[in-house]
Coordinates of C-alpha atoms in Angstrom, one line a residue:
M1 CA 0.2 -0.1 -0.1
K2 CA 1.2 3.7 -1.2
K3 CA 2.1 5.9 2.1
G4 CA -0.1 8.6 0.6
D5 CA -3.0 6.0 0.5
M6 CA -2.5 4.6 4.0
A7 CA -2.2 8.3 5.3
R8 CA -5.6 8.8 3.9
K9 CA -7.2 5.6 5.2
A10 CA -5.7 6.3 8.5
L11 CA -6.8 10.0 8.7
K12 CA -10.6 8.9 7.6
L13 CA -10.4 6.3 10.5
A14 CA -8.8 9.0 12.8
S15 CA -12.1 11.1 11.9
W16 CA -14.5 8.4 13.0
T17 CA -12.7 8.5 16.1
S18 CA -12.8 12.2 16.6
M19 CA -16.2 12.2 16.2
A20 CA -16.7 9.8 19.0
L21 CA -14.7 12.0 21.0
A22 CA -16.4 15.2 20.4
A23 CA -19.8 12.9 21.4
S24 CA -18.2 12.1 24.8
G25 CA -18.0 15.9 25.3
I26 CA -14.0 16.8 25.1
Y27 CA -14.4 18.9 22.0
L28 CA -18.3 19.8 22.3
Y29 CA -18.7 20.1 18.6
S30 CA -20.8 17.3 17.7
N31 CA -23.7 15.2 18.9
K32 CA -23.7 12.5 16.1
Y33 CA -24.1 9.8 19.0
L34 CA -26.2 11.6 21.2
D35 CA -30.3 11.0 21.3
P36 CA -31.2 14.0 18.8
N37 CA -33.9 14.6 21.4
D38 CA -31.6 15.4 23.9
F39 CA -30.6 18.6 21.7
G40 CA -33.4 20.6 22.4
A41 CA -34.4 19.6 25.9
V42 CA -35.1 22.2 28.2
R43 CA -34.4 20.5 31.9
V44 CA -35.9 23.0 34.5
G45 CA -37.7 21.9 37.2
R46 CA -38.2 23.4 40.8
A47 CA -35.3 23.9 43.3
V48 CA -36.4 23.4 46.7
A49 CA -34.3 25.4 49.1
T50 CA -34.0 25.8 52.5
T51 CA -31.6 28.4 54.5
A52 CA -30.5 29.4 50.8
V53 CA -29.4 25.7 49.7
I54 CA -30.9 23.9 47.1
S55 CA -31.7 20.5 48.3
Y56 CA -32.3 18.6 45.1
D57 CA -31.3 19.0 41.5
Y58 CA -33.8 20.8 39.7
L59 CA -33.7 19.5 36.5
T60 CA -37.2 18.4 34.6
S61 CA -37.6 18.0 30.9
L62 CA -40.0 19.7 29.3
K63 CA -39.7 18.7 25.7
S64 CA -41.5 15.5 26.4
V65 CA -44.5 17.2 28.0
P66 CA -47.3 18.1 25.5
Y67 CA -47.5 21.7 25.4
G68 CA -50.6 23.4 27.2
S69 CA -51.2 20.1 29.1
E70 CA -51.8 20.1 33.0
E71 CA -48.5 18.8 33.6
Y72 CA -46.8 21.6 31.3
L73 CA -48.5 24.2 33.4
Q74 CA -47.5 22.8 36.5
L75 CA -43.8 22.6 35.3
R76 CA -43.9 26.4 34.0
S77 CA -45.5 27.3 37.7
K78 CA -42.3 25.7 39.2
I79 CA -39.8 27.5 37.0
H80 CA -41.9 31.0 38.0
D81 CA -41.2 30.2 41.5
L82 CA -37.7 30.8 40.7
F83 CA -37.8 32.9 37.8
Q84 CA -39.5 36.0 36.9
S85 CA -39.1 35.4 33.3
F86 CA -37.3 32.3 31.8
D87 CA -36.8 32.3 27.8
D88 CA -37.4 28.8 26.3
T89 CA -35.5 29.4 23.5
P90 CA -32.0 28.5 24.5
L91 CA -28.8 31.3 23.7
G92 CA -26.6 28.6 22.6
T93 CA -26.5 24.6 22.6
A94 CA -23.7 22.0 22.9
S95 CA -23.1 18.5 23.5
L96 CA -23.6 18.9 27.2
A97 CA -25.8 21.4 27.8
Q98 CA -27.5 24.7 26.7
V99 CA -27.9 27.9 28.1
H100 CA -31.0 30.1 28.8
K101 CA -31.5 33.7 29.7
A102 CA -33.7 34.4 32.7
V103 CA -34.4 37.2 35.2
L104 CA -34.6 36.4 38.9
H105 CA -37.1 38.0 41.1
D106 CA -35.0 40.5 42.3
G107 CA -34.4 41.8 38.9
R108 CA -30.9 40.2 38.0
T109 CA -30.7 39.1 34.7
V110 CA -28.5 35.5 34.9
A111 CA -27.6 33.2 32.1
V112 CA -28.8 29.7 33.1
K113 CA -26.8 26.4 32.0
V114 CA -28.7 23.3 31.8
Q115 CA -27.3 19.6 31.3
H116 CA -28.8 17.9 28.5
P117 CA -31.1 14.7 30.4
K118 CA -29.2 12.0 29.0
V119 CA -25.6 13.2 28.8
R120 CA -24.3 11.3 32.2
A121 CA -26.0 8.1 31.2
Q122 CA -24.8 8.4 27.3
S123 CA -21.2 9.4 28.3
S124 CA -20.3 5.9 29.3
K125 CA -21.5 4.6 25.8
D126 CA -19.8 7.2 24.0
I127 CA -16.3 6.5 25.6
L128 CA -17.1 2.9 25.0
L129 CA -17.9 3.6 21.4
M130 CA -14.8 5.7 20.9
E131 CA -12.7 3.0 22.6
V132 CA -14.0 0.4 20.0
L133 CA -13.1 2.3 17.1
I134 CA -9.4 3.3 18.3
L135 CA -9.0 -0.5 18.4
A136 CA -10.2 -0.9 15.2
V137 CA -7.4 1.8 14.1
K138 CA -4.9 0.0 15.8
Q139 CA -5.7 -3.4 14.3
L140 CA -5.7 -1.8 10.8
F141 CA -2.6 0.4 11.4
P142 CA -0.5 -0.7 14.1
E143 CA 2.1 2.2 14.1
F144 CA -0.7 4.5 15.3
E145 CA -1.3 5.2 19.0
F146 CA -4.3 6.6 20.1
M147 CA -5.5 4.8 23.5
W148 CA -4.5 8.3 24.8
L149 CA -7.6 9.5 23.9
V150 CA -9.8 7.1 25.7
D151 CA -7.8 7.8 29.0
E152 CA -8.3 11.5 28.5
A153 CA -11.8 11.4 28.0
K154 CA -12.3 9.3 31.2
K155 CA -10.4 11.6 33.2
N156 CA -11.9 14.7 31.5
L157 CA -15.6 14.2 31.0
P158 CA -16.8 13.6 34.6
L159 CA -15.2 17.0 35.5
E160 CA -16.9 18.6 32.6
L161 CA -20.3 17.0 33.8
D162 CA -20.1 18.5 37.3
F163 CA -21.4 22.2 37.0
L164 CA -20.2 23.0 40.6
N165 CA -16.6 22.3 39.6
E166 CA -17.0 24.7 36.7
G167 CA -17.8 27.3 39.1
R168 CA -15.2 26.7 41.2
N169 CA -12.9 26.8 38.5
A170 CA -14.4 30.1 37.4
E171 CA -14.1 31.8 40.6
K172 CA -10.4 30.7 41.0
V173 CA -9.5 32.1 37.1
S174 CA -11.4 35.3 38.1
Q175 CA -9.1 35.7 41.2
M176 CA -6.0 34.5 39.5
L177 CA -6.0 37.2 36.7
K178 CA -7.9 39.9 38.8
H179 CA -4.9 42.3 37.8
F180 CA -6.2 42.1 34.0
D181 CA -8.9 45.1 34.0
F182 CA -9.9 43.6 30.4
L183 CA -10.8 40.3 31.7
K184 CA -14.4 39.8 32.7
V185 CA -15.5 36.2 34.2
P186 CA -19.3 36.0 34.9
R187 CA -19.9 35.9 38.6
I188 CA -21.7 32.2 40.0
H189 CA -25.0 32.5 42.0
W190 CA -24.5 29.6 44.2
D191 CA -27.5 29.6 46.0
L192 CA -29.3 28.2 42.8
S193 CA -26.6 26.0 41.4
T194 CA -26.2 22.5 41.3
E195 CA -24.1 19.7 39.8
R196 CA -26.2 19.9 36.4
V197 CA -27.4 23.4 36.7
L198 CA -25.3 26.8 36.6
L199 CA -26.6 29.8 37.5
M200 CA -24.3 33.0 36.5
E201 CA -24.2 36.4 35.8
F202 CA -25.5 37.4 32.2
V203 CA -22.7 39.1 30.1
D204 CA -23.6 39.8 26.5
G205 CA -20.8 40.2 23.6
G206 CA -20.0 39.2 20.4
Q207 CA -17.9 35.9 19.4
V208 CA -14.1 36.8 19.5
N209 CA -13.7 36.0 16.0
D210 CA -16.1 38.2 14.8
R211 CA -14.4 41.2 12.8
D212 CA -17.5 42.8 11.7
Y213 CA -19.1 43.1 15.4
M214 CA -15.6 44.7 16.5
E215 CA -15.5 46.9 13.6
K216 CA -18.9 47.9 14.1
N217 CA -18.4 48.6 17.7
K218 CA -15.2 50.2 17.6
I219 CA -13.1 47.3 19.1
D220 CA -9.5 46.8 18.1
V221 CA -8.5 43.4 16.7
N222 CA -5.4 43.9 18.0
E223 CA -5.6 45.3 21.5
I224 CA -8.0 42.1 21.7
S225 CA -5.4 39.4 20.5
R226 CA -2.6 41.0 22.5
H227 CA -4.9 40.8 25.7
L228 CA -5.9 37.2 24.7
G229 CA -2.2 36.4 24.3
K230 CA -1.4 38.0 27.7
M231 CA -4.0 36.2 29.5
Y232 CA -3.3 32.7 28.1
S233 CA 0.5 33.5 28.6
E234 CA -0.4 34.2 32.3
M235 CA -2.3 31.1 32.7
I236 CA 0.2 28.7 30.7
F237 CA 3.6 29.9 32.1
V238 CA 3.1 31.7 35.4
N239 CA -0.2 30.0 37.3
G240 CA -0.3 26.5 35.4
F241 CA -3.8 26.6 35.5
V242 CA -5.1 26.6 31.9
H243 CA -8.7 27.3 30.5
C244 CA -8.6 24.3 27.4
D245 CA -11.7 25.4 25.2
P246 CA -11.3 28.8 24.2
H247 CA -13.3 28.2 21.0
P248 CA -15.0 31.5 19.9
G249 CA -18.3 30.5 21.7
N250 CA -16.8 30.6 24.6
V251 CA -14.7 34.0 24.4
L252 CA -16.6 36.8 23.9
V253 CA -15.8 40.6 23.5
R254 CA -17.5 43.7 24.4
K255 CA -17.2 47.3 25.4
H256 CA -17.3 47.9 29.3
P257 CA -21.0 49.5 29.9
G258 CA -19.1 51.9 32.3
T259 CA -15.9 52.7 31.1
G260 CA -16.3 52.2 27.5
K261 CA -13.1 49.8 27.6
A262 CA -12.9 46.5 25.4
E263 CA -13.3 43.7 27.5
I264 CA -13.0 39.9 26.8
V265 CA -15.6 37.7 28.5
L266 CA -14.2 34.2 29.4
L267 CA -17.0 31.5 29.5
D268 CA -17.5 27.8 29.9
H269 CA -14.7 26.6 32.7
G270 CA -15.7 23.1 32.7
L271 CA -12.2 22.0 31.4
Y272 CA -9.0 23.1 32.7
Q273 CA -5.7 21.9 33.1
V274 CA -3.4 22.0 35.9
L275 CA 0.3 21.9 35.1
T276 CA 3.0 20.3 37.3
E277 CA 5.7 22.7 38.4
E278 CA 8.1 20.5 36.7
F279 CA 6.0 20.9 33.5
R280 CA 5.3 24.3 33.3
L281 CA 9.3 25.3 34.0
N282 CA 10.4 23.0 31.0
Y283 CA 7.7 24.4 28.8
C284 CA 8.8 27.9 30.0
H285 CA 12.7 27.0 28.8
L286 CA 11.3 25.3 25.5
W287 CA 9.3 28.4 24.6
Q288 CA 12.1 30.7 25.4
S289 CA 14.8 28.9 23.5
L290 CA 12.1 28.9 20.5
I291 CA 11.5 32.5 20.5
W292 CA 15.2 33.3 20.9
T293 CA 16.2 30.6 18.3
D294 CA 18.4 28.4 20.9
M295 CA 18.3 25.1 18.9
K296 CA 20.3 23.3 21.4
R297 CA 18.1 23.9 24.0
V298 CA 14.9 23.4 21.9
K299 CA 16.1 20.1 21.3
E300 CA 17.3 19.5 25.2
Y301 CA 13.8 20.9 26.6
S302 CA 11.6 19.0 23.8
Q303 CA 13.2 16.1 24.9
R304 CA 12.5 16.5 28.6
L305 CA 9.2 16.9 27.4
G306 CA 9.1 13.4 26.0
A307 CA 9.7 14.4 22.2
G308 CA 12.9 12.0 21.8
D309 CA 14.4 12.1 18.5
L310 CA 10.9 13.8 17.2
Y311 CA 11.9 17.2 18.6
P312 CA 11.7 18.8 15.2
L313 CA 8.2 17.7 14.8
F314 CA 7.3 18.8 18.5
A315 CA 9.0 22.1 17.7
C316 CA 6.6 22.3 14.7
M317 CA 3.6 21.3 16.1
L318 CA 3.6 23.7 19.2
T319 CA 4.6 26.8 16.9
A320 CA 2.7 25.7 13.8
R321 CA 5.6 26.9 11.8
S322 CA 7.8 24.9 9.2
W323 CA 11.0 23.6 10.6
N324 CA 13.0 26.1 8.5
S325 CA 11.0 28.8 10.0
V326 CA 11.7 27.3 13.4
N327 CA 15.4 27.8 12.5
R328 CA 15.3 31.1 11.3
G329 CA 13.4 32.5 14.1
I330 CA 9.4 32.3 14.6
S331 CA 9.3 36.1 15.4
Q332 CA 11.4 37.3 12.7
A333 CA 8.6 36.6 10.2
P334 CA 4.7 36.1 10.2
V335 CA 3.4 32.9 8.7
T336 CA 2.8 32.7 5.0
A337 CA -0.1 31.2 3.4
T338 CA 2.5 28.9 1.1
E339 CA 4.1 27.8 4.9
D340 CA 0.5 27.2 5.8
L341 CA -0.3 25.2 2.7
E342 CA 3.0 23.1 3.2
I343 CA 2.4 22.4 7.1
R344 CA -1.3 21.2 5.9
N345 CA 0.4 19.0 3.0
N346 CA 2.8 17.3 5.2
A347 CA 0.7 16.7 8.1
A348 CA -0.6 13.4 6.5
N349 CA 2.6 12.0 5.5
Y350 CA 3.6 12.4 9.3
L351 CA 0.6 10.8 11.1
P352 CA 2.2 7.9 12.3
Q353 CA 5.0 10.2 13.6
I354 CA 2.5 12.6 15.2
S355 CA 0.7 9.6 16.9
Q356 CA 3.8 8.3 18.5
L357 CA 4.7 11.7 19.6
L358 CA 1.3 12.1 21.2
N359 CA 1.5 8.9 22.7
H360 CA 4.7 9.8 24.6
V361 CA 4.4 13.3 25.6
P362 CA 3.3 14.1 29.2
R363 CA -0.5 14.0 29.2
Q364 CA -0.9 17.8 30.1
M365 CA 0.4 18.5 26.7
L366 CA -2.4 17.1 25.1
L367 CA -5.3 20.0 26.4
I368 CA -2.1 22.5 25.9
L369 CA -1.9 21.5 22.1
K370 CA -5.5 21.7 21.9
T371 CA -5.5 25.0 23.5
N372 CA -2.7 26.4 21.1
D373 CA -4.5 25.4 18.0
L374 CA -7.9 27.1 19.3
L375 CA -6.1 30.3 20.1
R376 CA -4.2 30.2 16.6
G377 CA -7.8 29.7 14.9
I378 CA -8.6 33.1 16.6
E379 CA -5.8 34.7 15.5
A380 CA -6.3 33.7 12.0
A381 CA -9.8 35.0 11.9
L382 CA -8.5 38.4 13.3
G383 CA -5.9 38.6 10.9
T384 CA -3.3 38.9 13.8
R385 CA -1.3 35.4 13.7
A386 CA 2.2 34.9 14.7
S387 CA 2.6 38.6 15.5
A388 CA 6.1 39.5 17.2
S389 CA 4.4 41.2 20.1
S390 CA 2.4 37.8 21.0
F391 CA 5.9 35.8 21.0
L392 CA 7.6 38.9 23.0
N393 CA 4.5 38.5 25.9
M394 CA 5.0 34.9 26.1
S395 CA 8.8 35.6 26.7
R396 CA 7.9 38.0 29.2
C397 CA 5.8 35.6 31.3
C398 CA 8.6 32.8 30.8
I399 CA 11.2 35.2 32.2
R400 CA 8.9 36.0 35.5
A401 CA 7.7 32.6 35.8
L402 CA 11.3 31.4 35.9
A403 CA 12.6 33.9 38.0
E404 CA 10.1 33.3 40.5
H405 CA 11.1 29.6 41.0
K406 CA 14.4 30.7 41.3
K407 CA 13.8 33.1 44.2
K408 CA 11.6 30.8 45.8
N409 CA 14.2 28.1 45.9
T410 CA 17.1 30.1 47.6
C411 CA 17.5 31.6 51.3
S412 CA 20.1 34.2 50.3
F413 CA 19.1 37.7 49.9
F414 CA 21.8 38.6 47.8
R415 CA 21.0 35.7 45.3
R416 CA 17.1 36.9 45.4
T417 CA 18.4 40.5 44.6
Q418 CA 20.7 39.2 42.0
I419 CA 17.7 37.0 40.2
S420 CA 15.3 40.2 40.4
F421 CA 18.0 42.5 38.8
R422 CA 18.0 40.1 36.0
E423 CA 15.0 39.8 35.6
A424 CA 14.0 43.4 35.5
F425 CA 17.1 43.7 32.9
N426 CA 15.4 41.0 30.7
L427 CA 12.1 42.5 30.8
W428 CA 13.6 45.9 29.8
Q429 CA 15.3 44.1 26.9
I430 CA 12.1 42.9 25.7
N431 CA 10.7 46.4 25.7
L432 CA 13.3 47.8 24.3
H433 CA 13.2 45.0 21.4
E434 CA 9.5 45.6 21.2
L435 CA 10.1 49.5 20.9
I436 CA 12.5 48.7 18.2
L437 CA 10.1 46.5 16.2
R438 CA 7.4 49.3 16.4
V439 CA 9.7 51.9 14.5
K440 CA 11.1 48.8 12.0
G441 CA 9.7 51.0 9.2
L442 CA 12.7 53.8 9.7
K443 CA 15.3 53.0 7.5
L444 CA 18.2 52.4 10.5
A445 CA 15.7 50.2 12.6
D446 CA 17.0 47.0 11.4
R447 CA 20.7 48.2 12.0
V448 CA 19.7 49.3 15.4
L449 CA 18.0 45.8 16.1
A450 CA 21.0 43.9 15.4
L451 CA 23.0 46.0 17.5
I452 CA 20.5 45.6 20.3
C453 CA 20.8 41.7 20.0
W454 CA 24.5 41.7 19.8
L455 CA 24.8 44.0 23.0
F456 CA 22.3 42.3 24.9
P457 CA 22.2 38.2 24.0
A458 CA 19.1 36.2 24.4
P459 CA 18.0 35.4 28.0
L460 CA 19.0 32.5 30.0

């Protein structure tokens, strides 16, 4: 069998596996294996509260109740015990849940996230189906290793099905990134939330990839792209607590009703990746090496993260750039249409190696790779992909994270002062580098940049 034919068949089988994975709730894009009746179900019933605590889950399906019947009217009256008004038509629907707009009796407008009726019962069947498909792929192509998909689904799906866990994640990331005045995380109403129903502050806005909405509302796409990069760099490199589902439906933009400043609204906090300190620091070192084109350290830290001899492929997957671009420096030139086409064409040919690589890297890397791809999709839609500014923001976070680790592990005041001075110097160097990039249109800018790079070599 020709290599190209094998790759095409493998990709077809892999797409079946992806559909099963999506049905399990990991990627939240497909309902192929769910009961079609689940898709439009509205599961809202009565929350019997004593001392402001929900005593049971108030999910009841309205879809199966005949409209206008006595039972329907009873269920509607129970909804009105909780809400002044409740919109039957959902604002959005995904594999696990749908969201409705409602108004509480005290006048607060809320978003009500309601889990589909049969998701919990169906999820184990979806995972089993995915496992069968992956075993079929394994029988046909022994070199492909996809069992990690099943392991990740078994680990992550129960967390996504617990809406109380989602609420806790929302509060944690809100506190963690409170210094970003451009970030809005809707407040959780704990007194009316359960494992399968989540009530939160209602926040409106346009999707982050909607350029027309931004132009209409005079929101700068470049500013939004920079904010998004800062936010995720902080989560990944500094805090090690990463929102792993930044598809456009979960990231809104708006102008703050009070200040008029552009804001990013982060939704759907069910799926987070918690990075170990060892992984986070190795990942920091790797990205620093990629940004500053230190190929010896790119190899070293790629191998520490499980890439082995496939470190060139690993570097290309992380950056979504060709190996030639990685060697030249990913911050030196933006990605081109030709390079994008080259990467897509080569992906099928390297599918066995990609499969092998994904089977050997730490499991923490899998959701990070997914997150990176979703963020690149947003950048591509906004036309801001692979800007030098985004790489410099990443480098700032890496410098801060590595300096904080070093200071935490020394008892010497002199050594901590030395580390702080080096950190400040490296951050100043990046600021200078960014300033030069902004004036790069001047004839002498390239010469000045070369002089700065010679005077101040890349930070260690």
